[in-house]
mmCIF file of C-alpha atoms in Angstrom:
data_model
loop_
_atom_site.group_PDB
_atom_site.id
_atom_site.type_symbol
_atom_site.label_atom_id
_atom_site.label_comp_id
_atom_site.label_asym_id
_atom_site.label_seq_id
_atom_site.Cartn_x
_atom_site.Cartn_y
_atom_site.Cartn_z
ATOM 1 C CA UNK A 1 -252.604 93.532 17.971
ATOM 2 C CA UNK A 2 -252.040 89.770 17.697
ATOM 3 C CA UNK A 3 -251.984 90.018 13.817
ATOM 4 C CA UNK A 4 -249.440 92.328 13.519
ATOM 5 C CA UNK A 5 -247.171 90.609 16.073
ATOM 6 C CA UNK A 6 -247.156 87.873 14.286
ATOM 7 C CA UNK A 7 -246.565 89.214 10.450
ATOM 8 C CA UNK A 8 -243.479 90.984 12.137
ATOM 9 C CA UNK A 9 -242.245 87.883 13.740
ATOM 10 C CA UNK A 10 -242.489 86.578 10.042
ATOM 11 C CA UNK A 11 -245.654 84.126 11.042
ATOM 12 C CA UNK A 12 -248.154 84.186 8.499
ATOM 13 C CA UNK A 13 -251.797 84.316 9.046
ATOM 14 C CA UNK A 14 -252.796 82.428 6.202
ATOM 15 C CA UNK A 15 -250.702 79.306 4.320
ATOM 16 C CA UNK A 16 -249.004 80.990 1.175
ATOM 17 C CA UNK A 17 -249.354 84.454 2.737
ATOM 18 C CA UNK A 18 -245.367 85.036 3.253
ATOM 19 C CA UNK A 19 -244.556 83.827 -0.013
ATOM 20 C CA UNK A 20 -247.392 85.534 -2.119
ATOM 21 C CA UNK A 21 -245.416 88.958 0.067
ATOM 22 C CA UNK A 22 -242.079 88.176 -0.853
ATOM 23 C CA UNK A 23 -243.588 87.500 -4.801
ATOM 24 C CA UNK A 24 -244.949 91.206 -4.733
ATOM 25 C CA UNK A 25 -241.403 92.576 -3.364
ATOM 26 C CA UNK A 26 -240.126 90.373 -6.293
ATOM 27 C CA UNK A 27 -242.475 91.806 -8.978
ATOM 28 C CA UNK A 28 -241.989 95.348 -7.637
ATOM 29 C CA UNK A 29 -238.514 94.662 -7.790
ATOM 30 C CA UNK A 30 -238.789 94.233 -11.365
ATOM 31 C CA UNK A 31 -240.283 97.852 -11.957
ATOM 32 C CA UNK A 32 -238.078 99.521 -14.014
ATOM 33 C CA UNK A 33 -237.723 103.039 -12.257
ATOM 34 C CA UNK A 34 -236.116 105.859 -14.389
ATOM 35 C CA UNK A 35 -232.506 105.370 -13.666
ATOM 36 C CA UNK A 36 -232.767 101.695 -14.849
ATOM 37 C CA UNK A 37 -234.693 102.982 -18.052
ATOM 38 C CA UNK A 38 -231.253 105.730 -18.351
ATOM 39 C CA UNK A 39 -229.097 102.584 -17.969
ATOM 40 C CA UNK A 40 -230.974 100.209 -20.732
ATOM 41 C CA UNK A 41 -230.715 103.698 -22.796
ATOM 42 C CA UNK A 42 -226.939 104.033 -22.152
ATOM 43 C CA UNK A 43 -226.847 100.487 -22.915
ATOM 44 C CA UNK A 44 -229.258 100.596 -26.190
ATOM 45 C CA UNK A 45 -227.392 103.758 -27.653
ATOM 46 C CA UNK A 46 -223.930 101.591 -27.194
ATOM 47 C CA UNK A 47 -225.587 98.574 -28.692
ATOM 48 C CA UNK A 48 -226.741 100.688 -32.262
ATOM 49 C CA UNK A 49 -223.114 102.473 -32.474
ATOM 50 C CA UNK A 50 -221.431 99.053 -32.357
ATOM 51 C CA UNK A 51 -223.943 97.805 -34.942
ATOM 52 C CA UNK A 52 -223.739 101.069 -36.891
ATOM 53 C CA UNK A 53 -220.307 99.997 -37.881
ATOM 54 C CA UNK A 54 -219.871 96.766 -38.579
ATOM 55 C CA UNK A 55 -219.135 95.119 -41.661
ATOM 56 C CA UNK A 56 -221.875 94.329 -43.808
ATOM 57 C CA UNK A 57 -221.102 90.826 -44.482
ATOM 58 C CA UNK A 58 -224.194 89.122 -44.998
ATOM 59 C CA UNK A 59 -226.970 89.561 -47.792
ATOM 60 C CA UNK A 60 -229.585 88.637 -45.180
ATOM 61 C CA UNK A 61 -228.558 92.203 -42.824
ATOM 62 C CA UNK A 62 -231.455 94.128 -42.005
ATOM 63 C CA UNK A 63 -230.206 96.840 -44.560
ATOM 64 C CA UNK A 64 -231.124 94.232 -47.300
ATOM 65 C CA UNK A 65 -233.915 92.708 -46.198
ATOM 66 C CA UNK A 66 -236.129 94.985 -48.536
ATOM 67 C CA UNK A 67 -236.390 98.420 -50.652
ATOM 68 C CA UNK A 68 -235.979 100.898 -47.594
ATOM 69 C CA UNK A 69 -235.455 98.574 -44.765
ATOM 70 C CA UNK A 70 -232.465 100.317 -43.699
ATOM 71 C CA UNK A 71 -234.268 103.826 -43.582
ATOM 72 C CA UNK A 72 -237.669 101.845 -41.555
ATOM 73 C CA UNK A 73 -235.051 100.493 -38.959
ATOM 74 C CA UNK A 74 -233.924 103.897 -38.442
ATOM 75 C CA UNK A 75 -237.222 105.316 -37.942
ATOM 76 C CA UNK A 76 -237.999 102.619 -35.513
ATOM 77 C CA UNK A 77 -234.882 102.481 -33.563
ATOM 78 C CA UNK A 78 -234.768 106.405 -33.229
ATOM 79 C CA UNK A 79 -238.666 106.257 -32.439
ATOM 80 C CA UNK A 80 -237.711 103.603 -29.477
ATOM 81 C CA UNK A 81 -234.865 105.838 -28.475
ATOM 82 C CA UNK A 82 -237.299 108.374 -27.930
ATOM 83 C CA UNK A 83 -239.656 106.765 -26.093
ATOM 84 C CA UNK A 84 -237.139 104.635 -23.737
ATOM 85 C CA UNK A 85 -235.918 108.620 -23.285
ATOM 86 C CA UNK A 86 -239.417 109.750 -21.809
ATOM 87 C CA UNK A 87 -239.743 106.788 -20.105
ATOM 88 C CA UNK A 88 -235.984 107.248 -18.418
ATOM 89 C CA UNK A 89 -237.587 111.108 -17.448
ATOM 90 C CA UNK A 90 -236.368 113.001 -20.046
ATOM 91 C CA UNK A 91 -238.666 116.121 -20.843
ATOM 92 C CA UNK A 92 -240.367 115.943 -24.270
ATOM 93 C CA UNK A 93 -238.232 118.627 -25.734
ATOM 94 C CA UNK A 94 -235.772 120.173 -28.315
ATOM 95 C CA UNK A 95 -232.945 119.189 -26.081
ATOM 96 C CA UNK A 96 -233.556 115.815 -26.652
ATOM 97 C CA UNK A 97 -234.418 116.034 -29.986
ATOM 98 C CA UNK A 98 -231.416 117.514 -31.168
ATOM 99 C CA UNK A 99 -229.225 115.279 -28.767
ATOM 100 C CA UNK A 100 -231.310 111.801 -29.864
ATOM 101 C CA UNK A 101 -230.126 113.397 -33.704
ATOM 102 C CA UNK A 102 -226.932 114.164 -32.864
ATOM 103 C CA UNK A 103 -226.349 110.993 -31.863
ATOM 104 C CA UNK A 104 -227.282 110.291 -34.912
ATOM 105 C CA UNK A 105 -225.299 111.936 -36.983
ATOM 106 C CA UNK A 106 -222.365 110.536 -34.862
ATOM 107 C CA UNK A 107 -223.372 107.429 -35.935
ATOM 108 C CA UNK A 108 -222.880 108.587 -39.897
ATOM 109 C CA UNK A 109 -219.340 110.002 -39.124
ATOM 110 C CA UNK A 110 -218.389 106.786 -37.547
ATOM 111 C CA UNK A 111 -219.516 104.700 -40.238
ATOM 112 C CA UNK A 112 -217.937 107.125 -42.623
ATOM 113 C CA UNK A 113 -214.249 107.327 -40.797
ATOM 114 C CA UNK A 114 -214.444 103.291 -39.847
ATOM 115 C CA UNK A 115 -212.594 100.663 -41.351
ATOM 116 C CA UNK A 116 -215.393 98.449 -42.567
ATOM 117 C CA UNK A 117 -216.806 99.965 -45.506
ATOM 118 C CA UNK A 118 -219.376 101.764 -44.371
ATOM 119 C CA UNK A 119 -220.163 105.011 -45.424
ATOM 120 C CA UNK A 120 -222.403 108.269 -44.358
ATOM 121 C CA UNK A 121 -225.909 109.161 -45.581
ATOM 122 C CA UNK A 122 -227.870 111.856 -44.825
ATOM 123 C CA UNK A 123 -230.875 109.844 -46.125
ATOM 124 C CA UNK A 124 -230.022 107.767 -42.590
ATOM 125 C CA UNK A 125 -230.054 111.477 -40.709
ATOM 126 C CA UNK A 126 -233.139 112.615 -42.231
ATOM 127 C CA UNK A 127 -235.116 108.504 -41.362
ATOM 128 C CA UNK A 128 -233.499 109.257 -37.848
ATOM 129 C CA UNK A 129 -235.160 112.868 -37.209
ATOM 130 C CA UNK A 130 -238.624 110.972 -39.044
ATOM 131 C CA UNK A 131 -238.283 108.521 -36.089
ATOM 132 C CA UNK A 132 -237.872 111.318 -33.255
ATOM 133 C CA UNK A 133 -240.576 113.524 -34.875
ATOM 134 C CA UNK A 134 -242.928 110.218 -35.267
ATOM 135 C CA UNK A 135 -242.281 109.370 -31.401
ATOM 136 C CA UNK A 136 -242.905 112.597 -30.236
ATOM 137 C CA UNK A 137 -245.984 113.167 -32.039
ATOM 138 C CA UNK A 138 -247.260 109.723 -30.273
ATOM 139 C CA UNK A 139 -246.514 111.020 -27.164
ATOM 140 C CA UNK A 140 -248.643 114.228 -27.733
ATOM 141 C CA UNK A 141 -251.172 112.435 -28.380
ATOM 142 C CA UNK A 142 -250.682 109.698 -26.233
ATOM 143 C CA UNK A 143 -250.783 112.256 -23.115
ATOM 144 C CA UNK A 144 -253.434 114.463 -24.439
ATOM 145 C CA UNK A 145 -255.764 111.581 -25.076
ATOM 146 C CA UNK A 146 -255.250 110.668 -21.081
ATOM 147 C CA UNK A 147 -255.978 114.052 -19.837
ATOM 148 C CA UNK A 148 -259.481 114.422 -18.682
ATOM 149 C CA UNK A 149 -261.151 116.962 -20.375
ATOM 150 C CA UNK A 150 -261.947 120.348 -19.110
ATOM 151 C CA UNK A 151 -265.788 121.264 -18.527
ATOM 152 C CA UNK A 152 -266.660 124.609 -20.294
ATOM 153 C CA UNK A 153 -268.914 125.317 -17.376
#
């Protein structure tokens, strides 16, 4: 009745009520829905080619920072791949697997063929598929641990 007429004229009921709507629009707004999860994916996978292949200049580069460190940033980074991937929709699956590695293993061919003196490891290849097999796992049991479980009844 009068309520209504009045929210659609834009008249709040209650001081703050308008702006605490338009702060929930904001907020949901903000979601990140599964085509903005593809783009900061798109955007991500960009970001670790270009970084993939520059020069190492610095002794300070996350490569060096300690024994391994360049094998636990590929875990991680092809662990978050795989999880911004599920989050973006993509099925839990071989498919994506084998195109999160492929990437990958692009990644070693451009270092190897660019400029900067980078060169290809397989040791990279095999912390990548570590990463994608880690994040995978999680989600197993991520999922499974959410599912209620079934009465034997």
């Amino acid at each position: 009745g009068v309520q209504e007429g009045l929210m659609d004229h834009g008249v709040a009921q209650h001081p703050g009520e308008e702006e605490g709507g338009r702060i929930a629009r904001r907020r949901q707004g903000l979601r990140l829905t599964p085509r903005r999860w593809r783009t900061l994916l798109a955007m991500l996978m960009v970001a670790g080619a270009l970084f993939a292949v520059r020069p190492l200049t610095s002794r300070y580069a996350p490569e060096t920072l300690f024994l391994y460190s360049d094998k636990l940033s590929h875990v991680l980074f092809f662990g978050g791949l795989w999880l911004m991937a599920r989050r973006a929709g993509f099925a839990a699956s071989w498919p994506l697997a084998l195109t999160l590695l492929g990437y990958g293993v692009f990644i070693e061919v451009a270092q190897a063929l660019s400029p900067t003196g980078r060169s290809a490891s397989l040791s990279d290849v095999v912390a990548d598929s570590l990463g994608i097999a880690l994040a995978w796992w999680l989600t197993r049991r991520w999922s499974s641990a959410r599912q209620p479980e079934k009465n034997s009844g």
